[in-house]
Coordinates of C-alpha atoms in Angstrom, one line a residue:
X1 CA -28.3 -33.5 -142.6
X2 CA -27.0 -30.3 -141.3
X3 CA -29.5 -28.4 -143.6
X4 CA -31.7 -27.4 -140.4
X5 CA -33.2 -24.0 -139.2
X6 CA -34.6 -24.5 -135.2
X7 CA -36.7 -23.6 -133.9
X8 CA -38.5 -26.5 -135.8
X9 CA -42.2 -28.0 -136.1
X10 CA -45.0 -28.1 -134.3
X11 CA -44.5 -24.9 -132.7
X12 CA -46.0 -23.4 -129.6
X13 CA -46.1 -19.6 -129.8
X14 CA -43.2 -19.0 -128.2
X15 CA -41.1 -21.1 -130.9
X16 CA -43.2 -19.5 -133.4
X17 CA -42.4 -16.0 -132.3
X18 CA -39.0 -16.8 -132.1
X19 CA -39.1 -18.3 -135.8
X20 CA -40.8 -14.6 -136.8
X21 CA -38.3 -12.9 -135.2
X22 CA -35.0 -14.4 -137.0
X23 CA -36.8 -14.2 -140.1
X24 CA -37.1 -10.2 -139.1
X25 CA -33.3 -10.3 -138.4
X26 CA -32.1 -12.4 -141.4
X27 CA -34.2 -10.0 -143.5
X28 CA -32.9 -7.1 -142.1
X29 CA -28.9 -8.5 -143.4
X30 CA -30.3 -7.4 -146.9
X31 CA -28.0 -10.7 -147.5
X32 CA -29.8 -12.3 -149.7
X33 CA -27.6 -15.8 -149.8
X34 CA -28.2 -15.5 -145.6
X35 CA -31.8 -14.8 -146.0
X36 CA -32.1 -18.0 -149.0
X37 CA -31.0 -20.4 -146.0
X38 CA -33.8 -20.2 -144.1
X39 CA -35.7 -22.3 -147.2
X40 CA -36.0 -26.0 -148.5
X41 CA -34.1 -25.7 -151.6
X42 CA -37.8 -26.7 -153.6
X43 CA -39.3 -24.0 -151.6
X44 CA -41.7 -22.4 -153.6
X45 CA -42.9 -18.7 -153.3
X46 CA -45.6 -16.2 -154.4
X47 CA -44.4 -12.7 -153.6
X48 CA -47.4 -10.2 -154.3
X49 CA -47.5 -10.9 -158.4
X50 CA -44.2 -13.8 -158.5
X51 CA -43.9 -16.4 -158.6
X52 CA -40.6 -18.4 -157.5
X53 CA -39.1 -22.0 -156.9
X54 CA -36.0 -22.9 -155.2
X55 CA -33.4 -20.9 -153.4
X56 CA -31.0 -20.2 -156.3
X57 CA -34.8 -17.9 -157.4
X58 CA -35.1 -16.5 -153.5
X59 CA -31.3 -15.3 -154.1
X60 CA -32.0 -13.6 -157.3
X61 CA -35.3 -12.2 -156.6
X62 CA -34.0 -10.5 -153.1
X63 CA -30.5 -9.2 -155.1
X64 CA -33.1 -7.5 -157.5
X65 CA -35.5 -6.6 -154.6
X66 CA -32.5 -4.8 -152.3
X67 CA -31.0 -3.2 -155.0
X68 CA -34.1 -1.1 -155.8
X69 CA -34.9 -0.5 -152.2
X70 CA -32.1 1.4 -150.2
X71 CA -32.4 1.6 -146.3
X72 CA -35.1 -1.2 -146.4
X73 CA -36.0 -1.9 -142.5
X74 CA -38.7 -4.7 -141.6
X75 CA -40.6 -5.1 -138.9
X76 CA -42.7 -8.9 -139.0
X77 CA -45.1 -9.9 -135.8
X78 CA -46.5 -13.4 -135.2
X79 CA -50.2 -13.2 -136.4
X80 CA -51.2 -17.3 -135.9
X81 CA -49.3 -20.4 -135.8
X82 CA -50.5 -24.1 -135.9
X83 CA -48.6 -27.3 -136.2
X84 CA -45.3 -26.3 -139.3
X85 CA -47.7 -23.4 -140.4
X86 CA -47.3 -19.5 -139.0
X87 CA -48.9 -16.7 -140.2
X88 CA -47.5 -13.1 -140.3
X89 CA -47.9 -9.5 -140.6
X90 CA -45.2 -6.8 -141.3
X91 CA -44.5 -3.8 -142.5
X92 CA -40.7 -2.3 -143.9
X93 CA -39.8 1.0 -145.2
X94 CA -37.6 1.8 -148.4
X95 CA -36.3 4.6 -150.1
X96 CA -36.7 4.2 -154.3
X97 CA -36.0 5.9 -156.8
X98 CA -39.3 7.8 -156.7
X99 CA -39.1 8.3 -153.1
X100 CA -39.7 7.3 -149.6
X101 CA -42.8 4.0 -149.3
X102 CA -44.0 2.3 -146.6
X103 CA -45.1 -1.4 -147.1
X104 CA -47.7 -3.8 -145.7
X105 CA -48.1 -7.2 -146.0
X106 CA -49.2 -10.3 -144.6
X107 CA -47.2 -13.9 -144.8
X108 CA -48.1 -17.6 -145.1
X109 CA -45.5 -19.7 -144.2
X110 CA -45.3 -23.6 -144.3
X111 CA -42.6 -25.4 -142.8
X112 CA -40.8 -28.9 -143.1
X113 CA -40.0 -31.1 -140.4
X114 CA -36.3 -29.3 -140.2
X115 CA -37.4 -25.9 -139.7
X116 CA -36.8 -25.1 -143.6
X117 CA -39.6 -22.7 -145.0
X118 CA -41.1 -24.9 -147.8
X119 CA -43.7 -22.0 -148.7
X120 CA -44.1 -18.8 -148.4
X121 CA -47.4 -16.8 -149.4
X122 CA -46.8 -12.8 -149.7
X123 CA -50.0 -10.0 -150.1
X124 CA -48.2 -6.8 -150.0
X125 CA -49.4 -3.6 -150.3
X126 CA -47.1 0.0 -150.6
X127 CA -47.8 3.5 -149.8
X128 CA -46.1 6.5 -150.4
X129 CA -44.8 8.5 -147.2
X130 CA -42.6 11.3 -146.5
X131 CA -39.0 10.8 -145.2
X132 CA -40.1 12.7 -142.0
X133 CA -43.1 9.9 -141.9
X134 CA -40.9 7.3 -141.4
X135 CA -41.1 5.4 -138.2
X136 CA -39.0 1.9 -138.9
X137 CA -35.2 2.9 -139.2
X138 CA -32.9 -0.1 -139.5
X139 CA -33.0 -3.3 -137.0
X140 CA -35.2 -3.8 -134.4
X141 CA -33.7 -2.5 -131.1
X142 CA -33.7 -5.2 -128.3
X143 CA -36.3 -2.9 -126.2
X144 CA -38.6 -3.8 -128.8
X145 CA -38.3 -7.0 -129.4
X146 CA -42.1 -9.1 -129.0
X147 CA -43.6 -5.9 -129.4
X148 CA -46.3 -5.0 -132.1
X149 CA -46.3 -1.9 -134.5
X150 CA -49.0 -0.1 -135.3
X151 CA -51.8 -1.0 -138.0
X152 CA -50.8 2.7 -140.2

């Protein structure tokens, strides 16, 4: 089956990292049918209070998600890895309606044996920033790449 998304399980923290990073860069399409890809077609979320199965859900919960958030930039770093499981932290900025927010989070991710994301575990909290607080604007420039952001 073509259906496959290297690196792939067990990873070592270099595969892991790079597994953290294109999920940083699919993210950061806002393409929500690229971004669905990257998971088992059962995959089976929990995004802070959601709860979602299968990517046709992953495509219509990110459509919903992006169109609420304008100039949404993510930032993820590799927090632990062991065996088809990684763990992450990240933060992104987005403008609403009601203004500029900065959100944290941490990620549980679960893999299958073709590098397909089977589940993903989501805690995110959001705080409200000025514009001129912002320090995450758009993709991550190459100069950064492997490097962590700071905790506020």
């Amino acid at each position: 089956m073509s259906d496959s998304r290297p690196p792939v399980p067990p990873f070592t923290r270099e595969t892991a990292a790079q597994k953290v990073q294109a999920a940083e860069d699919a993210w950061n399409t806002r393409d929500p049918h690229k971004v669905a890809l990257a998971y088992s077609e059962d995959s089976v979320w929990r995004n802070r209070d959601t709860f979602l199965t299968g990517r046709a859900a992953i495509v219509e919960f990110l459509t919903a998600k992006w169109a609420r958030e304008d100039e949404y930039a993510l930032r993820k770093d590799l927090w632990a890895h062991d065996g088809h499981r990684i763990a992450v932290r990240f933060q992104y900025e987005s403008r609403a309606a009601d203004g500029w927010w900065r959100s944290y989070g941490n990620e549980l991710w679960e893999f299958d044996e073709r590098g397909l994301m089977t589940r993903r575990e989501a805690s995110i909290n959001d705080v409200p920033i000025e514009e001129a607080d912002r320090r995450i604007h758009g993709p991550r420039p190459d100069a950064e790449r492997g490097l962590s952001f700071p905790l506020e």
